[in-house]
């Protein structure tokens, strides 16, 4: 029986899951702030992909040293066509081009940090929550310690200690600090999920602890993790920008990065050349606000009570 | 190790002196401060093809016992035996409970059949033969999995089938439990309680088990759905020759499902017999109370109700003697009254400032409990013989009254160095004995029941 | 016995992501004083939603009461909750438009008062209904302090001898039994502001002014003095409470004016077959003191009539209307038209004249307000607060212990200080019942109170409820899915299926002779300790199929896909809930209407 329906059988499960995701998307689009957040985040992602595949020299800003100073955008009072859409900053860097490239770099690195942190943290958290015991205790005390360290100060201190102030080092430092919140989050969730009866049913079926953790406990703890990821994307991008701003770019002065751009603009002064700071600043602001909107929307949608 | 699937022995599952104690942790260092006696020495035999019901209030340890039988938790003491031939089991029983320690041969036998002494790895091969169905269908199905994955999981983890085979089997199982194959591609939250319970049953049936643990399978369901699920379970049992252990607090379900019943209270079995006899002739007062608690769907019949007073006592310190004696309506003086049952009353009763009848006694200083049998009264001045007589008279007067049953258990009133000693009858737990053939009761109301040896 | 709760045509909907779900569809219920009505149905039949609608505890927005009336002690609780009531007819001049917000606020305030004092609810999960971080006794005491403050304050004040000058003033104000609200208010003014009473009097008692004007003056005064301190703001709130009373009076007037629809339903022969003896109803005109019924003159035997041709009422017609009203007194309409004092004639209409508007309810509302005021005074004056707060709680504690004794909680003083998690399920449920009883409600709604409990504990709780019935006089609406429990406890039963009442009958009749096939199925599928004449091993009788999806309910009778007697008519036409013999009603095509109305 139903042997003939096997082809249907294999794809139908996926179709059904996709339908569930489509429902989440529909619910998300119902709330205007979340929808706006989602759309803006998608636009930024589009920029990243475009930069990655179709823009040459996407990791360096094109400078024109013959330029005398920053030009305002063409729509700025007193602007010239040479300024382009967002104006230029010294030395003759087209801000429109630089901001687009900066978005790619910032997003890729912050996504890398957040996703790696979430992955490592979730795995450690689920093991800690499920197994308990000494490992759990050690982990929790460990995260307590990391909570007491301010990110920026720690990053600066380590970078100075290593005598390396390039972008990769910052990445590595942030990675060390970024998983513990996820571990806590998942641990707290899995403590309650593991008491549910389906975990016991799986054990009675002979499932191994690893399978129970990965197949049953972990998926049921992920909703707040997704929310946290989307909120953290904004935070990490800001931290990158902040570190770049205070000069953690020893490796590459022409690295297209929002904080770096703001730094360059800042040396020219806000009063005389406001667009050099405003343009990268607004790009950063819009992204941070939109991931926050998206995160808040996700929090509501992923809450099962919202799905009536 | 006997391969359990090949020779199908008479006794499918048996508990032998099974105990489970949980430590209650507390304090700053999370040290064990007390012990919960969840299951406290249970012997139970489940034969192939029969349905045994385990009845009791919540907190009596019946769910813990079920989990022990499936080895979802490890016992503190005792064994769960699986697939034992009748003669071997008889031999184990004949050699007595002490045999585990000295008789090498019995010990070897028990080791052979016990699933609680197996390694975890070899236990995994046995899991498929014993499957649970839980009470609450809303938490027993993983909300993030499709029904097809839920039903196929036991097959996949035990390596009984490949993925496509497992899904096909899943479709077949769903039809068997009264659902349609297209339900495979839905999530659990799309189903009603009754349908979810059907899915849970399908999952339990997937690895072709021999034994199902039904832990309150219908108590979370509507009355009308309950009958459907019970019919389904009976039907499946008949078709596949399954063995059931039905855990429930509702005796009406038992009547339709079970062949034999064991009544459990505070970690011990109080009565064990065939279902029909239990309903026609319940012997233990607790069983009688449980029976009368079931509402009768007939407004004209006003039945004599036995309302049990209070709640199940805490399993941290179960009452001495017969564990049920604190709530029993047919209680006897020797059922296990102990000083702690009357300590509060005594502080009031033997104090001249609070009880005018005790006016000739000196002021009461302190009431202390010593051991399980002695209550000490210390007065401000050393007690005299006349004080002793006064206390004795008070005890006698109180014992005459119907609520003074605990005072009838006071054997002696003695003088001991200026203090007055109230000595109680020794509290012993009644043994589970065969009063009528195949009918085991642990209650002092029935002649021949003596105290248990432990 | 007079009905204290009458539900007519209640419709409750939920807006879900898949569409509009009508969970309760046209439900009629009626509970008399001191009666236990069992409401039975499977999960998803809408019985809990009915209860929540009555208590007005529905989650709104997703939920919404789409129609119907809930008459509680002669007042329609739903009026004011929706927008229809915006238009208020007036005796003279054009109808007045009240802003919906005001009315909604009004309605909320009224429902807050009705809940607890008028009706209370016991939920299925006692553990989740109790606050885990508060002692159970205190939680009951809180209810008491909220519902019966006056009693507690009075007791205290009569016991205490206060010496401080301010307290003396306060005492003088509250202890004088005949002091009016205004005088008490003045007294408080004095206490709080240190002003001479005469001056305050002069300020607010501009005699001859209507109360609205007086309130406005005080408000102005208060606004001017607002900078003086936070208590002025609190005082303004108290004034709001005073205005609430004003609104309450307005509300009663409103409620009387909203009697038009029920009157049409009762007296129009087209709508009510039992009004056949009356001429066709032309229109009704609700007035604050009476309801006028205008009839058409029936022409010829065929009942032809020209529009606008009104019948000049005769004494005979008056008598017939009065008789009809009397006949209906036992039913739904009896409760609604209970305020009719007499039936009279005007030149073109029959007039149902109402009783005097100053009803008991109004008085209790006023009293309630003054209680609240007193309690606020007592707890907002710093000196008094320190003096009185502890004793008030102690007094409440004494009350709570009495309540605990009433619900047979052993060692009530000990239980008072325990936290919910320290109690067993049965004990928690007793605490919930004590809490429900704290306001001395006229109606208790028990929503599956024993479903989460053991059979033995269920027996205890059922026995307690039965026992309580003999000692208190509240009616109980008992909701359950288990007919066996109903048999133990209730007087009458209403069976619900897919949002509709399918059968209603006295409990003995229902069990002896269930009419609706669904009721029959429910009764048979009860698993009982009795053998029910079944062969051992024979399957239990069940109702095949599942409860229908209310987003797409079946056509015609909603039970027909599961019904073994279903015939063609069941698939097309929805059966009405019709009388079948005395005291019984059933919605099923198996029981023809003719026979039904003849029997009625």
Coordinates of N, CA and C in Angstrom, one line a residue, chain C residues 292-443:
Chain C
X292 N -43.8 50.6 25.8 CA -45.1 50.6 25.1 C -45.1 49.7 23.9
X293 N -46.2 48.9 23.8 CA -46.3 48.0 22.7 C -47.4 48.5 21.8
X294 N -47.1 48.6 20.5 CA -48.1 49.0 19.6 C -48.4 47.8 18.7
X295 N -49.7 47.6 18.6 CA -50.2 46.4 17.8 C -50.8 46.9 16.5
X296 N -50.8 46.1 15.5 CA -51.5 46.3 14.2 C -52.9 45.8 14.4
X297 N -53.8 46.5 13.8 CA -55.2 46.0 13.8 C -55.3 44.9 12.8
X298 N -55.6 43.7 13.2 CA -55.8 42.6 12.3 C -57.1 42.7 11.5
X299 N -57.0 42.7 10.2 CA -58.2 42.8 9.4 C -58.5 41.5 8.8
X300 N -59.8 41.1 8.9 CA -60.3 39.9 8.4 C -59.6 38.7 9.0
X301 N -60.1 37.5 8.5 CA -59.6 36.3 9.2 C -58.2 35.9 8.7
X302 N -57.9 36.4 7.4 CA -56.5 36.1 6.9 C -55.4 36.8 7.6
X303 N -55.7 37.8 8.4 CA -54.7 38.5 9.1 C -54.1 39.6 8.2
X304 N -54.8 40.0 7.1 CA -54.3 41.1 6.3 C -54.3 42.4 7.1
X305 N -53.4 43.2 6.8 CA -53.4 44.5 7.5 C -52.7 45.6 6.7
X306 N -53.2 46.8 6.9 CA -52.5 47.9 6.2 C -51.5 48.4 7.2
X307 N -50.4 48.9 6.6 CA -49.3 49.4 7.4 C -49.8 50.7 8.1
X308 N -49.3 50.9 9.3 CA -49.7 52.1 10.0 C -51.0 52.1 10.6
X309 N -51.8 51.1 10.4 CA -53.1 51.0 11.0 C -53.0 50.4 12.3
X310 N -52.9 51.2 13.3 CA -52.7 50.7 14.7 C -54.0 50.3 15.4
X311 N -53.8 49.3 16.2 CA -55.0 48.8 16.9 C -55.2 49.7 18.2
X312 N -56.4 50.1 18.4 CA -56.7 50.8 19.7 C -56.9 49.7 20.7
X313 N -56.0 49.8 21.7 CA -56.0 48.7 22.7 C -57.3 48.6 23.5
X314 N -57.7 47.4 23.8 CA -58.9 47.2 24.6 C -58.4 46.6 25.9
X315 N -59.4 46.6 26.9 CA -59.1 46.0 28.2 C -58.8 44.5 28.0
X316 N -59.5 43.9 27.0 CA -59.3 42.5 26.7 C -57.9 42.2 26.3
X317 N -57.4 43.1 25.4 CA -56.0 42.9 24.9 C -55.0 43.1 26.1
X318 N -55.2 44.0 26.9 CA -54.4 44.3 28.0 C -54.3 43.0 28.9
X319 N -55.5 42.4 29.1 CA -55.5 41.2 29.9 C -54.7 40.1 29.2
X320 N -54.9 40.0 27.9 CA -54.2 38.9 27.2 C -52.6 39.1 27.3
X321 N -52.2 40.4 27.1 CA -50.8 40.7 27.2 C -50.3 40.3 28.6
X322 N -51.1 40.7 29.6 CA -50.6 40.4 31.0 C -50.5 38.9 31.2
X323 N -51.5 38.2 30.7 CA -51.5 36.7 30.8 C -50.3 36.1 30.1
X324 N -50.0 36.7 28.9 CA -48.9 36.1 28.2 C -47.6 36.4 29.0
X325 N -47.5 37.5 29.5 CA -46.3 37.9 30.3 C -46.2 36.9 31.5
X326 N -47.3 36.7 32.1 CA -47.3 35.8 33.3 C -46.9 34.4 32.9
X327 N -47.5 33.9 31.8 CA -47.1 32.6 31.3 C -45.6 32.4 31.1
X328 N -45.0 33.5 30.6 CA -43.6 33.4 30.2 C -42.7 33.7 31.4
X329 N -43.3 33.9 32.6 CA -42.5 34.3 33.7 C -41.5 33.3 34.2
X330 N -41.8 32.0 33.9 CA -40.9 31.0 34.4 C -39.7 30.9 33.5
X331 N -39.8 31.4 32.3 CA -38.7 31.2 31.3 C -37.7 32.3 31.3
X332 N -37.1 32.4 30.1 CA -36.0 33.4 29.9 C -36.5 34.8 30.1
X333 N -37.7 35.0 29.5 CA -38.3 36.4 29.6 C -38.7 36.8 31.0
X334 N -39.0 35.8 31.8 CA -39.4 36.1 33.1 C -38.3 37.0 33.8
X335 N -37.1 36.6 33.6 CA -36.0 37.3 34.3 C -35.8 38.7 33.7
X336 N -36.0 38.8 32.4 CA -35.7 40.1 31.8 C -36.9 41.0 32.1
X337 N -38.1 40.5 32.1 CA -39.2 41.4 32.3 C -39.7 41.4 33.8
X338 N -38.8 40.9 34.6 CA -39.1 40.9 36.1 C -39.3 42.3 36.6
X339 N -38.8 43.3 36.0 CA -39.0 44.6 36.6 C -40.4 45.2 36.2
X340 N -41.2 44.5 35.4 CA -42.5 45.0 35.1 C -43.4 45.0 36.3
X341 N -43.9 46.1 36.7 CA -44.8 46.1 37.9 C -46.2 45.9 37.5
X342 N -46.7 46.5 36.4 CA -48.1 46.4 36.0 C -48.2 46.6 34.5
X343 N -49.3 46.2 34.0 CA -49.6 46.3 32.6 C -50.8 47.3 32.5
X344 N -50.6 48.4 31.7 CA -51.6 49.4 31.6 C -52.0 49.7 30.2
X345 N -53.0 50.6 30.0 CA -53.4 51.0 28.6 C -53.1 52.5 28.5
X346 N -52.6 52.9 27.3 CA -52.7 54.3 26.9 C -53.6 54.3 25.7
X347 N -53.7 55.5 25.1 CA -54.7 55.6 24.1 C -54.4 54.8 22.8
X348 N -53.1 54.6 22.6 CA -52.8 53.8 21.4 C -51.9 52.6 21.7
X349 N -51.5 52.3 22.9 CA -50.6 51.3 23.2 C -50.9 50.6 24.5
X350 N -50.3 49.4 24.6 CA -50.2 48.7 25.9 C -48.9 49.1 26.6
X351 N -49.0 49.4 27.8 CA -47.8 49.9 28.5 C -47.4 49.0 29.6
X352 N -46.2 48.5 29.5 CA -45.6 47.7 30.6 C -44.9 48.6 31.6
X353 N -45.4 48.8 32.7 CA -44.9 49.8 33.6 C -43.8 49.2 34.5
X354 N -42.7 49.9 34.7 CA -41.6 49.3 35.5 C -41.7 49.7 36.9
X355 N -41.0 49.0 37.7 CA -40.9 49.3 39.1 C -40.1 50.6 39.3
X356 N -40.0 51.2 40.5 CA -39.3 52.4 40.7 C -37.8 52.1 40.4
X357 N -37.1 53.1 39.9 CA -35.7 52.8 39.4 C -34.7 52.6 40.6
X358 N -35.0 53.2 41.7 CA -34.1 53.1 42.8 C -34.1 51.6 43.3
X359 N -33.3 50.8 42.6 CA -33.4 49.4 42.9 C -32.3 49.0 44.0
X360 N -32.4 47.8 44.4 CA -31.4 47.3 45.4 C -30.0 47.4 44.8
X361 N -30.0 47.0 43.5 CA -28.7 47.0 42.9 C -28.0 48.3 43.0
X362 N -28.8 49.4 42.7 CA -28.2 50.7 42.8 C -27.7 50.9 44.2
X363 N -28.5 50.5 45.2 CA -28.0 50.8 46.5 C -26.7 50.0 46.8
X364 N -26.7 48.8 46.4 CA -25.5 48.1 46.7 C -24.3 48.7 46.0
X365 N -24.5 49.2 44.8 CA -23.4 49.8 44.1 C -22.9 51.0 44.9
X366 N -23.8 51.8 45.3 CA -23.4 53.0 46.1 C -22.7 52.5 47.3
X367 N -23.2 51.5 48.0 CA -22.6 51.0 49.2 C -21.1 50.6 48.9
X368 N -21.1 49.8 47.8 CA -19.8 49.3 47.4 C -18.8 50.4 47.2
X369 N -19.3 51.5 46.6 CA -18.4 52.6 46.4 C -17.9 53.2 47.7
X370 N -18.8 53.3 48.6 CA -18.4 54.0 49.9 C -17.4 53.1 50.6
X371 N -17.6 51.7 50.4 CA -16.7 50.8 51.0 C -15.3 51.1 50.5
X372 N -15.2 51.2 49.2 CA -13.9 51.3 48.5 C -13.3 52.6 49.0
X373 N -14.1 53.7 49.1 CA -13.7 55.0 49.5 C -13.1 54.8 50.9
X374 N -13.8 54.2 51.8 CA -13.4 54.1 53.2 C -12.0 53.4 53.3
X375 N -12.0 52.3 52.5 CA -10.7 51.5 52.6 C -9.6 52.4 52.1
X376 N -9.8 53.1 51.0 CA -8.8 54.0 50.5 C -8.4 55.0 51.5
X377 N -9.4 55.6 52.1 CA -9.1 56.6 53.2 C -8.2 55.9 54.2
X378 N -8.7 54.8 54.7 CA -8.0 54.1 55.8 C -6.6 53.8 55.4
X379 N -6.3 53.4 54.2 CA -5.0 53.0 53.9 C -4.1 54.1 53.3
X380 N -4.7 55.3 52.9 CA -3.9 56.3 52.3 C -3.5 57.4 53.3
X381 N -4.1 57.4 54.5 CA -3.6 58.4 55.4 C -2.4 57.7 56.2
X382 N -1.3 58.4 56.1 CA -0.1 57.7 56.6 C -0.2 57.2 58.1
X383 N -0.8 58.1 58.9 CA -0.9 57.7 60.3 C -1.9 56.4 60.4
X384 N -3.0 56.6 59.7 CA -4.0 55.5 59.7 C -3.4 54.2 59.1
X385 N -2.6 54.4 58.1 CA -2.1 53.2 57.4 C -1.3 52.4 58.4
X386 N -0.4 53.1 59.1 CA 0.4 52.3 60.0 C -0.5 51.7 61.1
X387 N -1.5 52.5 61.5 CA -2.3 52.0 62.6 C -3.3 50.9 62.1
X388 N -3.8 51.1 60.9 CA -4.9 50.2 60.5 C -4.5 49.0 59.6
X389 N -3.4 49.2 58.8 CA -3.1 48.2 57.7 C -3.0 46.8 58.3
X390 N -2.2 46.8 59.4 CA -2.0 45.4 60.0 C -3.3 44.9 60.5
X391 N -4.0 45.7 61.3 CA -5.2 45.1 61.8 C -6.2 44.7 60.7
X392 N -6.2 45.5 59.6 CA -7.1 45.1 58.6 C -6.8 43.8 58.0
X393 N -5.5 43.6 57.8 CA -5.1 42.3 57.3 C -5.4 41.2 58.3
X394 N -5.2 41.5 59.6 CA -5.5 40.5 60.6 C -7.0 40.1 60.6
X395 N -7.8 41.2 60.4 CA -9.2 41.0 60.4 C -9.6 40.1 59.2
X396 N -8.9 40.4 58.0 CA -9.2 39.7 56.8 C -8.7 38.2 57.0
X397 N -7.7 38.1 57.8 CA -7.1 36.7 58.0 C -8.2 35.9 58.8
X398 N -8.8 36.6 59.7 CA -9.8 35.8 60.5 C -11.0 35.4 59.5
X399 N -11.3 36.3 58.6 CA -12.3 35.9 57.6 C -11.9 34.7 56.8
X400 N -10.6 34.8 56.4 CA -10.1 33.7 55.5 C -10.1 32.4 56.2
X401 N -9.7 32.4 57.4 CA -9.7 31.1 58.2 C -11.1 30.6 58.3
X402 N -12.1 31.5 58.5 CA -13.5 31.0 58.5 C -13.9 30.4 57.1
X403 N -13.4 31.0 56.0 CA -13.7 30.5 54.7 C -13.1 29.2 54.5
X404 N -11.8 29.0 55.0 CA -11.1 27.8 54.8 C -11.8 26.7 55.6
X405 N -12.4 27.1 56.7 CA -13.2 26.0 57.5 C -14.4 25.6 56.7
X406 N -15.0 26.6 56.0 CA -16.2 26.4 55.2 C -15.9 25.4 54.1
X407 N -14.7 25.5 53.5 CA -14.4 24.5 52.4 C -13.6 23.3 53.0
X408 N -13.7 23.1 54.3 CA -13.2 21.9 55.0 C -11.7 21.7 54.7
X409 N -10.9 22.8 54.9 CA -9.5 22.7 54.8 C -9.0 22.4 56.2
X410 N -8.3 21.3 56.4 CA -7.9 21.0 57.8 C -6.7 21.9 58.2
X411 N -6.7 22.2 59.5 CA -5.7 23.2 60.0 C -5.6 24.5 59.2
X412 N -6.7 25.2 59.1 CA -6.7 26.4 58.3 C -5.7 27.4 58.6
X413 N -5.4 27.6 59.9 CA -4.4 28.6 60.2 C -3.0 28.3 59.7
X414 N -2.7 27.0 59.6 CA -1.4 26.6 59.1 C -1.4 26.7 57.6
X415 N -2.5 26.3 57.0 CA -2.5 26.4 55.5 C -2.4 27.8 55.0
X416 N -3.0 28.8 55.8 CA -3.0 30.2 55.5 C -1.6 30.6 55.1
X417 N -0.6 30.2 55.8 CA 0.8 30.7 55.6 C 1.6 29.8 54.6
X418 N 0.9 28.9 53.9 CA 1.7 28.1 53.0 C 1.7 28.7 51.6
X419 N 2.6 28.2 50.8 CA 2.7 28.7 49.4 C 2.0 27.6 48.5
X420 N 1.5 28.0 47.4 CA 0.7 27.1 46.6 C 1.4 25.8 46.3
X421 N 2.7 25.8 46.0 CA 3.4 24.6 45.7 C 3.5 23.6 46.8
X422 N 3.3 24.1 48.0 CA 3.4 23.2 49.2 C 2.1 22.4 49.4
X423 N 1.0 22.8 48.7 CA -0.3 22.1 48.8 C -0.5 21.1 47.7
X424 N -1.3 20.1 48.1 CA -1.6 19.1 47.0 C -2.7 19.7 46.1
X425 N -2.9 19.0 45.0 CA -3.9 19.5 44.0 C -5.2 19.8 44.6
X426 N -5.7 18.8 45.4 CA -7.0 18.9 46.0 C -7.1 20.1 46.9
X427 N -6.0 20.3 47.7 CA -6.0 21.4 48.7 C -6.0 22.8 47.9
X428 N -5.2 22.8 46.8 CA -5.2 24.0 46.0 C -6.6 24.4 45.5
X429 N -7.3 23.3 45.0 CA -8.6 23.6 44.5 C -9.5 24.1 45.6
X430 N -9.4 23.6 46.8 CA -10.2 24.1 47.9 C -9.9 25.6 48.1
X431 N -8.6 25.9 48.1 CA -8.3 27.4 48.2 C -8.9 28.2 47.1
X432 N -8.9 27.6 45.9 CA -9.6 28.4 44.8 C -11.1 28.5 45.1
X433 N -11.7 27.5 45.6 CA -13.1 27.5 45.9 C -13.3 28.6 47.0
X434 N -12.5 28.6 48.0 CA -12.6 29.6 49.1 C -12.5 31.0 48.5
X435 N -11.6 31.2 47.5 CA -11.4 32.5 46.9 C -12.7 32.8 46.1
X436 N -13.2 31.8 45.5 CA -14.4 32.1 44.7 C -15.6 32.5 45.6
X437 N -15.6 31.9 46.8 CA -16.7 32.2 47.8 C -16.5 33.5 48.5
X438 N -15.3 34.1 48.4 CA -14.9 35.2 49.3 C -15.9 36.4 49.0
X439 N -16.3 36.6 47.8 CA -17.1 37.7 47.5 C -18.6 37.4 47.7
X440 N -18.9 36.3 48.3 CA -20.3 35.8 48.4 C -21.0 36.0 47.1
X441 N -20.6 35.3 46.1 CA -21.2 35.5 44.8 C -22.6 34.8 44.7
X442 N -23.3 35.4 43.8 CA -24.6 34.8 43.5 C -24.5 33.6 42.5
X443 N -23.4 33.6 41.8 CA -23.2 32.6 40.8 C -21.7 32.2 40.8

